[in-house]
Amino acid sequence: MIHARHGTDGTEERTRGRHGRRRRLSVTVVSTLLAFALGALTLPSLLSDDAEAAGTQPSASATAKDSFKHPGVLVSDAQLDFVRRKVKAGAEPWKSAYNAMLKSKYASLSWTPKPRATVECGPGSNPNHGCSDEREDALAAYTHALLWNLTKDRRHATEAIKIMDAWSAVLKEHTNHNAPLQTGWSGASFARAGELMKHTYTGWSSARQSRFATMLRTVHLPMVIKGRPNANGNWELIMMDAATGISVFLDDRASFDKAVAVWRKRVPAYIYLKSDGSLPKSPAGSSKDTRKELIDYWQDQSTFVDGLAQETCRDFGHTGWCFAAAAHVAETARIQGLDLYSGVEGRMTKALEFHAAYELGATVPSWLCKGSVNRGIGSVLEVAYNHYADRKGISLPKTKQLIQTRQRPSGANYFLAWETLTHAGNPK
């Protein structure tokens, strides 16, 4: 497949670049030590350089082993320790969330994966040749990876690995119209599952780990890392959710930085603030830049207010996916020491409250979506709410009411799984 070949070529080029940087780094270190010995540098200046190299926002030239924390895709060791303690104590909402996960079909110890070489997904996943199977298998792998970490029951570790091994043995490509979105959905869950099992379990052979990594590197990453600037925003942010997770799993700093760069521009183009001007921002790289094009892109909405999103007047379901994907990227980045949340705090918090109010039944004004909205945002707000309300102390009363009365415990679907369990009230 063309995308896969491009991805392989790009990876090989990045590998050669890293080797070249190591050689240059060795020369730099020798030169620096010599300068220090001769008195040209002081000890404080050396410490300053080291601190910058190990900073929270390492440059693209930093090697992954120096900069990535593992496990570090959406959930960390500290977060899982917090969850484990809450479940053991029988505390809510974690106990109910854990029980829901344990009773779900995804936790079955007799799960049968259904891999195939080509996953073909047309518009609306029609035709659906392996689309649902891949998404469901990826969610099951992540569910078992979580259960392994919370229970230390090796049967769950075995199930997670069985599913990932089955797909890495045969998958070669995603095709048809929905291929980029499908790759994002499945890649996001597979990356989380692989990350947990690689770094918390010793029974996954290095050969099978390598094969799984090759699948993510050559089949999933090349498709999602390119972005989709002219598509609805949920596509590109779900793709960046997968891209950041895969990059951490692969220890690929260059791809991580590229995905973050796309995220930094897409979120402000998806959620409107009045400081943007009379019109929303155009997505980076998009052809949609005139007033007419932007209004059409925003589902014929011509009145813009704080917190309105590009897909609000399409439906709250896709809009909620976008909020969740944006939060997933920010949460993974946070674990890696990079604060993306602060840069979009105003947009995200206003968007959460704006949509929660209408989801709870507020009267829709005539200027908004021609006086009617398609509700059904889904259980997608836990990660964002936990950061802004629980960690930062920002008052989000409508979002709190919506989550606590209608959305807990959250389940699993598409690229979202068990986020009440993993992120409700989690300070870590």
PDB file of N, CA, C and O in Angstrom, residues 340-403:
ATOM      1  N   LEU A 340      -0.271  20.893  27.411  1.00  0.00           N
ATOM      2  CA  LEU A 340      -1.101  21.406  26.323  1.00  0.00           C
ATOM      3  C   LEU A 340      -2.426  21.947  26.844  1.00  0.00           C
ATOM      4  O   LEU A 340      -3.063  22.779  26.194  1.00  0.00           O
ATOM      5  N   TYR A 341      -2.848  21.476  27.990  1.00  0.00           N
ATOM      6  CA  TYR A 341      -4.136  21.881  28.548  1.00  0.00           C
ATOM      7  C   TYR A 341      -4.242  23.398  28.729  1.00  0.00           C
ATOM      8  O   TYR A 341      -5.276  23.996  28.418  1.00  0.00           O
ATOM      9  N   SER A 342      -3.194  24.016  29.248  1.00  0.00           N
ATOM     10  CA  SER A 342      -3.275  25.445  29.580  1.00  0.00           C
ATOM     11  C   SER A 342      -3.516  26.312  28.362  1.00  0.00           C
ATOM     12  O   SER A 342      -4.251  27.306  28.428  1.00  0.00           O
ATOM     13  N   GLY A 343      -2.926  25.951  27.252  1.00  0.00           N
ATOM     14  CA  GLY A 343      -3.049  26.765  26.047  1.00  0.00           C
ATOM     15  C   GLY A 343      -4.450  26.820  25.475  1.00  0.00           C
ATOM     16  O   GLY A 343      -4.771  27.741  24.707  1.00  0.00           O
ATOM     17  N   VAL A 344      -5.291  25.844  25.828  1.00  0.00           N
ATOM     18  CA  VAL A 344      -6.669  25.832  25.306  1.00  0.00           C
ATOM     19  C   VAL A 344      -7.689  25.857  26.441  1.00  0.00           C
ATOM     20  O   VAL A 344      -8.851  25.496  26.246  1.00  0.00           O
ATOM     21  N   GLU A 345      -7.259  26.291  27.603  1.00  0.00           N
ATOM     22  CA  GLU A 345      -8.131  26.242  28.788  1.00  0.00           C
ATOM     23  C   GLU A 345      -9.431  26.989  28.568  1.00  0.00           C
ATOM     24  O   GLU A 345     -10.520  26.478  28.856  1.00  0.00           O
ATOM     25  N   GLY A 346      -9.352  28.217  28.062  1.00  0.00           N
ATOM     26  CA  GLY A 346     -10.556  29.004  27.845  1.00  0.00           C
ATOM     27  C   GLY A 346     -11.494  28.357  26.842  1.00  0.00           C
ATOM     28  O   GLY A 346     -12.715  28.301  27.050  1.00  0.00           O
ATOM     29  N   ARG A 347     -10.933  27.856  25.760  1.00  0.00           N
ATOM     30  CA  ARG A 347     -11.758  27.215  24.732  1.00  0.00           C
ATOM     31  C   ARG A 347     -12.430  25.959  25.264  1.00  0.00           C
ATOM     32  O   ARG A 347     -13.635  25.753  25.105  1.00  0.00           O
ATOM     33  N   MET A 348     -11.648  25.105  25.883  1.00  0.00           N
ATOM     34  CA  MET A 348     -12.185  23.825  26.324  1.00  0.00           C
ATOM     35  C   MET A 348     -13.235  24.004  27.430  1.00  0.00           C
ATOM     36  O   MET A 348     -14.295  23.372  27.397  1.00  0.00           O
ATOM     37  N   THR A 349     -12.960  24.822  28.411  1.00  0.00           N
ATOM     38  CA  THR A 349     -13.907  24.971  29.513  1.00  0.00           C
ATOM     39  C   THR A 349     -15.204  25.630  29.054  1.00  0.00           C
ATOM     40  O   THR A 349     -16.297  25.229  29.480  1.00  0.00           O
ATOM     41  N   LYS A 350     -15.106  26.612  28.180  1.00  0.00           N
ATOM     42  CA  LYS A 350     -16.325  27.241  27.658  1.00  0.00           C
ATOM     43  C   LYS A 350     -17.103  26.270  26.787  1.00  0.00           C
ATOM     44  O   LYS A 350     -18.342  26.233  26.810  1.00  0.00           O
ATOM     45  N   ALA A 351     -16.399  25.467  26.013  1.00  0.00           N
ATOM     46  CA  ALA A 351     -17.071  24.481  25.169  1.00  0.00           C
ATOM     47  C   ALA A 351     -17.770  23.419  26.010  1.00  0.00           C
ATOM     48  O   ALA A 351     -18.894  23.005  25.696  1.00  0.00           O
ATOM     49  N   LEU A 352     -17.127  22.969  27.067  1.00  0.00           N
ATOM     50  CA  LEU A 352     -17.735  21.967  27.938  1.00  0.00           C
ATOM     51  C   LEU A 352     -19.035  22.487  28.540  1.00  0.00           C
ATOM     52  O   LEU A 352     -20.068  21.807  28.517  1.00  0.00           O
ATOM     53  N   GLU A 353     -18.994  23.681  29.079  1.00  0.00           N
ATOM     54  CA  GLU A 353     -20.184  24.254  29.717  1.00  0.00           C
ATOM     55  C   GLU A 353     -21.274  24.583  28.698  1.00  0.00           C
ATOM     56  O   GLU A 353     -22.462  24.375  28.944  1.00  0.00           O
ATOM     57  N   PHE A 354     -20.884  25.103  27.541  1.00  0.00           N
ATOM     58  CA  PHE A 354     -21.833  25.458  26.488  1.00  0.00           C
ATOM     59  C   PHE A 354     -22.643  24.231  26.064  1.00  0.00           C
ATOM     60  O   PHE A 354     -23.879  24.256  26.024  1.00  0.00           O
ATOM     61  N   HIS A 355     -21.954  23.134  25.779  1.00  0.00           N
ATOM     62  CA  HIS A 355     -22.640  21.941  25.293  1.00  0.00           C
ATOM     63  C   HIS A 355     -23.357  21.193  26.414  1.00  0.00           C
ATOM     64  O   HIS A 355     -24.429  20.611  26.197  1.00  0.00           O
ATOM     65  N   ALA A 356     -22.798  21.216  27.613  1.00  0.00           N
ATOM     66  CA  ALA A 356     -23.458  20.543  28.734  1.00  0.00           C
ATOM     67  C   ALA A 356     -24.810  21.181  29.024  1.00  0.00           C
ATOM     68  O   ALA A 356     -25.786  20.481  29.334  1.00  0.00           O
ATOM     69  N   ALA A 357     -24.890  22.496  28.919  1.00  0.00           N
ATOM     70  CA  ALA A 357     -26.146  23.189  29.194  1.00  0.00           C
ATOM     71  C   ALA A 357     -27.257  22.711  28.256  1.00  0.00           C
ATOM     72  O   ALA A 357     -28.376  22.403  28.699  1.00  0.00           O
ATOM     73  N   TYR A 358     -26.963  22.630  26.975  1.00  0.00           N
ATOM     74  CA  TYR A 358     -27.980  22.190  26.015  1.00  0.00           C
ATOM     75  C   TYR A 358     -28.242  20.691  26.119  1.00  0.00           C
ATOM     76  O   TYR A 358     -29.369  20.232  25.917  1.00  0.00           O
ATOM     77  N   GLU A 359     -27.208  19.922  26.448  1.00  0.00           N
ATOM     78  CA  GLU A 359     -27.402  18.490  26.651  1.00  0.00           C
ATOM     79  C   GLU A 359     -28.348  18.240  27.820  1.00  0.00           C
ATOM     80  O   GLU A 359     -29.136  17.274  27.820  1.00  0.00           O
ATOM     81  N   LEU A 360     -28.298  19.116  28.811  1.00  0.00           N
ATOM     82  CA  LEU A 360     -29.166  18.996  29.987  1.00  0.00           C
ATOM     83  C   LEU A 360     -30.577  19.524  29.732  1.00  0.00           C
ATOM     84  O   LEU A 360     -31.450  19.417  30.603  1.00  0.00           O
ATOM     85  N   GLY A 361     -30.797  20.112  28.561  1.00  0.00           N
ATOM     86  CA  GLY A 361     -32.158  20.519  28.213  1.00  0.00           C
ATOM     87  C   GLY A 361     -32.413  21.999  28.081  1.00  0.00           C
ATOM     88  O   GLY A 361     -33.576  22.407  27.940  1.00  0.00           O
ATOM     89  N   ALA A 362     -31.383  22.836  28.111  1.00  0.00           N
ATOM     90  CA  ALA A 362     -31.586  24.277  27.959  1.00  0.00           C
ATOM     91  C   ALA A 362     -32.269  24.571  26.618  1.00  0.00           C
ATOM     92  O   ALA A 362     -32.040  23.884  25.621  1.00  0.00           O
ATOM     93  N   THR A 363     -33.108  25.599  26.612  1.00  0.00           N
ATOM     94  CA  THR A 363     -33.812  25.988  25.395  1.00  0.00           C
ATOM     95  C   THR A 363     -32.817  26.475  24.347  1.00  0.00           C
ATOM     96  O   THR A 363     -31.944  27.288  24.645  1.00  0.00           O
ATOM     97  N   VAL A 364     -32.964  25.981  23.141  1.00  0.00           N
ATOM     98  CA  VAL A 364     -32.055  26.346  22.066  1.00  0.00           C
ATOM     99  C   VAL A 364     -32.548  27.629  21.404  1.00  0.00           C
ATOM    100  O   VAL A 364     -33.678  27.667  20.895  1.00  0.00           O
ATOM    101  N   PRO A 365     -31.735  28.694  21.407  1.00  0.00           N
ATOM    102  CA  PRO A 365     -32.165  29.950  20.780  1.00  0.00           C
ATOM    103  C   PRO A 365     -32.252  29.817  19.261  1.00  0.00           C
ATOM    104  O   PRO A 365     -31.633  28.939  18.665  1.00  0.00           O
ATOM    105  N   SER A 366     -32.991  30.711  18.647  1.00  0.00           N
ATOM    106  CA  SER A 366     -33.230  30.631  17.207  1.00  0.00           C
ATOM    107  C   SER A 366     -31.964  30.823  16.392  1.00  0.00           C
ATOM    108  O   SER A 366     -31.849  30.299  15.278  1.00  0.00           O
ATOM    109  N   TRP A 367     -30.983  31.542  16.947  1.00  0.00           N
ATOM    110  CA  TRP A 367     -29.755  31.801  16.190  1.00  0.00           C
ATOM    111  C   TRP A 367     -28.800  30.616  16.196  1.00  0.00           C
ATOM    112  O   TRP A 367     -27.852  30.561  15.412  1.00  0.00           O
ATOM    113  N   LEU A 368     -29.040  29.648  17.065  1.00  0.00           N
ATOM    114  CA  LEU A 368     -28.139  28.500  17.192  1.00  0.00           C
ATOM    115  C   LEU A 368     -28.685  27.319  16.417  1.00  0.00           C
ATOM    116  O   LEU A 368     -29.755  26.786  16.738  1.00  0.00           O
ATOM    117  N   CYS A 369     -27.967  26.902  15.395  1.00  0.00           N
ATOM    118  CA  CYS A 369     -28.325  25.704  14.624  1.00  0.00           C
ATOM    119  C   CYS A 369     -29.779  25.752  14.159  1.00  0.00           C
ATOM    120  O   CYS A 369     -30.495  24.731  14.190  1.00  0.00           O
ATOM    121  N   LYS A 370     -30.218  26.963  13.766  1.00  0.00           N
ATOM    122  CA  LYS A 370     -31.589  27.172  13.271  1.00  0.00           C
ATOM    123  C   LYS A 370     -32.638  26.757  14.299  1.00  0.00           C
ATOM    124  O   LYS A 370     -33.748  26.336  13.959  1.00  0.00           O
ATOM    125  N   GLY A 371     -32.254  26.869  15.573  1.00  0.00           N
ATOM    126  CA  GLY A 371     -33.199  26.630  16.653  1.00  0.00           C
ATOM    127  C   GLY A 371     -33.329  25.195  17.109  1.00  0.00           C
ATOM    128  O   GLY A 371     -34.187  24.886  17.942  1.00  0.00           O
ATOM    129  N   SER A 372     -32.440  24.312  16.618  1.00  0.00           N
ATOM    130  CA  SER A 372     -32.542  22.906  17.006  1.00  0.00           C
ATOM    131  C   SER A 372     -31.170  22.258  17.005  1.00  0.00           C
ATOM    132  O   SER A 372     -30.389  22.448  16.068  1.00  0.00           O
ATOM    133  N   VAL A 373     -30.862  21.476  18.063  1.00  0.00           N
ATOM    134  CA  VAL A 373     -29.586  20.761  18.130  1.00  0.00           C
ATOM    135  C   VAL A 373     -29.846  19.267  18.256  1.00  0.00           C
ATOM    136  O   VAL A 373     -30.885  18.847  18.786  1.00  0.00           O
ATOM    137  N   ASN A 374     -28.918  18.497  17.764  1.00  0.00           N
ATOM    138  CA  ASN A 374     -28.977  17.045  17.888  1.00  0.00           C
ATOM    139  C   ASN A 374     -28.164  16.630  19.111  1.00  0.00           C
ATOM    140  O   ASN A 374     -26.949  16.537  19.048  1.00  0.00           O
ATOM    141  N   ARG A 375     -28.852  16.409  20.227  1.00  0.00           N
ATOM    142  CA  ARG A 375     -28.180  16.061  21.467  1.00  0.00           C
ATOM    143  C   ARG A 375     -27.656  14.626  21.415  1.00  0.00           C
ATOM    144  O   ARG A 375     -27.883  13.905  20.464  1.00  0.00           O
ATOM    145  N   GLY A 376     -26.956  14.241  22.468  1.00  0.00           N
ATOM    146  CA  GLY A 376     -26.386  12.896  22.545  1.00  0.00           C
ATOM    147  C   GLY A 376     -24.875  12.942  22.532  1.00  0.00           C
ATOM    148  O   GLY A 376     -24.226  12.259  21.749  1.00  0.00           O
ATOM    149  N   ILE A 377     -24.314  13.729  23.436  1.00  0.00           N
ATOM    150  CA  ILE A 377     -22.867  13.942  23.437  1.00  0.00           C
ATOM    151  C   ILE A 377     -22.097  12.704  23.897  1.00  0.00           C
ATOM    152  O   ILE A 377     -20.917  12.556  23.588  1.00  0.00           O
ATOM    153  N   GLY A 378     -22.748  11.810  24.613  1.00  0.00           N
ATOM    154  CA  GLY A 378     -22.075  10.592  25.049  1.00  0.00           C
ATOM    155  C   GLY A 378     -21.206  10.810  26.269  1.00  0.00           C
ATOM    156  O   GLY A 378     -20.997  11.936  26.734  1.00  0.00           O
ATOM    157  N   SER A 379     -20.674   9.717  26.787  1.00  0.00           N
ATOM    158  CA  SER A 379     -19.829   9.772  27.994  1.00  0.00           C
ATOM    159  C   SER A 379     -18.384  10.054  27.586  1.00  0.00           C
ATOM    160  O   SER A 379     -17.536   9.164  27.585  1.00  0.00           O
ATOM    161  N   VAL A 380     -18.129  11.304  27.258  1.00  0.00           N
ATOM    162  CA  VAL A 380     -16.847  11.655  26.639  1.00  0.00           C
ATOM    163  C   VAL A 380     -16.081  12.750  27.376  1.00  0.00           C
ATOM    164  O   VAL A 380     -15.025  13.183  26.911  1.00  0.00           O
ATOM    165  N   LEU A 381     -16.568  13.195  28.521  1.00  0.00           N
ATOM    166  CA  LEU A 381     -16.028  14.412  29.120  1.00  0.00           C
ATOM    167  C   LEU A 381     -15.166  14.177  30.354  1.00  0.00           C
ATOM    168  O   LEU A 381     -14.636  15.139  30.930  1.00  0.00           O
ATOM    169  N   GLU A 382     -15.003  12.937  30.793  1.00  0.00           N
ATOM    170  CA  GLU A 382     -14.306  12.666  32.055  1.00  0.00           C
ATOM    171  C   GLU A 382     -12.877  13.191  32.076  1.00  0.00           C
ATOM    172  O   GLU A 382     -12.435  13.776  33.072  1.00  0.00           O
ATOM    173  N   VAL A 383     -12.118  12.957  31.017  1.00  0.00           N
ATOM    174  CA  VAL A 383     -10.693  13.326  31.024  1.00  0.00           C
ATOM    175  C   VAL A 383     -10.532  14.835  31.101  1.00  0.00           C
ATOM    176  O   VAL A 383      -9.753  15.354  31.916  1.00  0.00           O
ATOM    177  N   ALA A 384     -11.270  15.552  30.270  1.00  0.00           N
ATOM    178  CA  ALA A 384     -11.171  17.007  30.279  1.00  0.00           C
ATOM    179  C   ALA A 384     -11.689  17.585  31.598  1.00  0.00           C
ATOM    180  O   ALA A 384     -11.073  18.482  32.187  1.00  0.00           O
ATOM    181  N   TYR A 385     -12.825  17.077  32.069  1.00  0.00           N
ATOM    182  CA  TYR A 385     -13.386  17.579  33.320  1.00  0.00           C
ATOM    183  C   TYR A 385     -12.443  17.330  34.488  1.00  0.00           C
ATOM    184  O   TYR A 385     -12.248  18.206  35.347  1.00  0.00           O
ATOM    185  N   ASN A 386     -11.847  16.152  34.548  1.00  0.00           N
ATOM    186  CA  ASN A 386     -10.937  15.854  35.644  1.00  0.00           C
ATOM    187  C   ASN A 386      -9.784  16.845  35.694  1.00  0.00           C
ATOM    188  O   ASN A 386      -9.405  17.318  36.770  1.00  0.00           O
ATOM    189  N   HIS A 387      -9.247  17.173  34.533  1.00  0.00           N
ATOM    190  CA  HIS A 387      -8.104  18.090  34.557  1.00  0.00           C
ATOM    191  C   HIS A 387      -8.536  19.491  34.963  1.00  0.00           C
ATOM    192  O   HIS A 387      -7.948  20.077  35.884  1.00  0.00           O
ATOM    193  N   TYR A 388      -9.525  20.040  34.286  1.00  0.00           N
ATOM    194  CA  TYR A 388      -9.866  21.440  34.521  1.00  0.00           C
ATOM    195  C   TYR A 388     -10.610  21.656  35.846  1.00  0.00           C
ATOM    196  O   TYR A 388     -10.333  22.635  36.547  1.00  0.00           O
ATOM    197  N   ALA A 389     -11.509  20.766  36.214  1.00  0.00           N
ATOM    198  CA  ALA A 389     -12.283  20.959  37.439  1.00  0.00           C
ATOM    199  C   ALA A 389     -11.588  20.369  38.661  1.00  0.00           C
ATOM    200  O   ALA A 389     -11.425  21.046  39.682  1.00  0.00           O
ATOM    201  N   ASP A 390     -11.158  19.110  38.566  1.00  0.00           N
ATOM    202  CA  ASP A 390     -10.589  18.447  39.741  1.00  0.00           C
ATOM    203  C   ASP A 390      -9.148  18.863  40.008  1.00  0.00           C
ATOM    204  O   ASP A 390      -8.774  19.123  41.157  1.00  0.00           O
ATOM    205  N   ARG A 391      -8.326  18.892  38.980  1.00  0.00           N
ATOM    206  CA  ARG A 391      -6.924  19.264  39.200  1.00  0.00           C
ATOM    207  C   ARG A 391      -6.736  20.774  39.326  1.00  0.00           C
ATOM    208  O   ARG A 391      -6.001  21.238  40.187  1.00  0.00           O
ATOM    209  N   LYS A 392      -7.418  21.521  38.448  1.00  0.00           N
ATOM    210  CA  LYS A 392      -7.196  22.974  38.406  1.00  0.00           C
ATOM    211  C   LYS A 392      -8.189  23.767  39.240  1.00  0.00           C
ATOM    212  O   LYS A 392      -7.970  24.948  39.506  1.00  0.00           O
ATOM    213  N   GLY A 393      -9.286  23.145  39.641  1.00  0.00           N
ATOM    214  CA  GLY A 393     -10.246  23.839  40.492  1.00  0.00           C
ATOM    215  C   GLY A 393     -11.152  24.820  39.769  1.00  0.00           C
ATOM    216  O   GLY A 393     -11.734  25.712  40.391  1.00  0.00           O
ATOM    217  N   ILE A 394     -11.303  24.681  38.457  1.00  0.00           N
ATOM    218  CA  ILE A 394     -12.166  25.567  37.688  1.00  0.00           C
ATOM    219  C   ILE A 394     -13.616  25.108  37.839  1.00  0.00           C
ATOM    220  O   ILE A 394     -13.919  23.923  37.714  1.00  0.00           O
ATOM    221  N   SER A 395     -14.508  26.036  38.121  1.00  0.00           N
ATOM    222  CA  SER A 395     -15.918  25.690  38.316  1.00  0.00           C
ATOM    223  C   SER A 395     -16.581  25.400  36.971  1.00  0.00           C
ATOM    224  O   SER A 395     -16.636  26.262  36.095  1.00  0.00           O
ATOM    225  N   LEU A 396     -17.085  24.169  36.838  1.00  0.00           N
ATOM    226  CA  LEU A 396     -17.786  23.755  35.613  1.00  0.00           C
ATOM    227  C   LEU A 396     -19.086  23.062  36.042  1.00  0.00           C
ATOM    228  O   LEU A 396     -19.240  21.848  35.906  1.00  0.00           O
ATOM    229  N   PRO A 397     -20.030  23.822  36.566  1.00  0.00           N
ATOM    230  CA  PRO A 397     -21.214  23.217  37.195  1.00  0.00           C
ATOM    231  C   PRO A 397     -22.094  22.413  36.241  1.00  0.00           C
ATOM    232  O   PRO A 397     -22.614  21.361  36.627  1.00  0.00           O
ATOM    233  N   LYS A 398     -22.296  22.889  35.031  1.00  0.00           N
ATOM    234  CA  LYS A 398     -23.145  22.160  34.087  1.00  0.00           C
ATOM    235  C   LYS A 398     -22.476  20.853  33.661  1.00  0.00           C
ATOM    236  O   LYS A 398     -23.130  19.807  33.551  1.00  0.00           O
ATOM    237  N   THR A 399     -21.178  20.916  33.420  1.00  0.00           N
ATOM    238  CA  THR A 399     -20.439  19.714  33.034  1.00  0.00           C
ATOM    239  C   THR A 399     -20.463  18.702  34.173  1.00  0.00           C
ATOM    240  O   THR A 399     -20.664  17.498  33.941  1.00  0.00           O
ATOM    241  N   LYS A 400     -20.286  19.178  35.384  1.00  0.00           N
ATOM    242  CA  LYS A 400     -20.333  18.293  36.558  1.00  0.00           C
ATOM    243  C   LYS A 400     -21.690  17.620  36.672  1.00  0.00           C
ATOM    244  O   LYS A 400     -21.774  16.393  36.881  1.00  0.00           O
ATOM    245  N   GLN A 401     -22.748  18.394  36.525  1.00  0.00           N
ATOM    246  CA  GLN A 401     -24.092  17.839  36.623  1.00  0.00           C
ATOM    247  C   GLN A 401     -24.329  16.787  35.550  1.00  0.00           C
ATOM    248  O   GLN A 401     -24.876  15.707  35.821  1.00  0.00           O
ATOM    249  N   LEU A 402     -23.905  17.084  34.334  1.00  0.00           N
ATOM    250  CA  LEU A 402     -24.100  16.148  33.227  1.00  0.00           C
ATOM    251  C   LEU A 402     -23.356  14.841  33.470  1.00  0.00           C
ATOM    252  O   LEU A 402     -23.915  13.750  33.315  1.00  0.00           O
ATOM    253  N   ILE A 403     -22.101  14.951  33.868  1.00  0.00           N
ATOM    254  CA  ILE A 403     -21.295  13.752  34.088  1.00  0.00           C
ATOM    255  C   ILE A 403     -21.852  12.921  35.232  1.00  0.00           C
ATOM    256  O   ILE A 403     -22.026  11.697  35.114  1.00  0.00           O
TER     257      ILE A 403
END
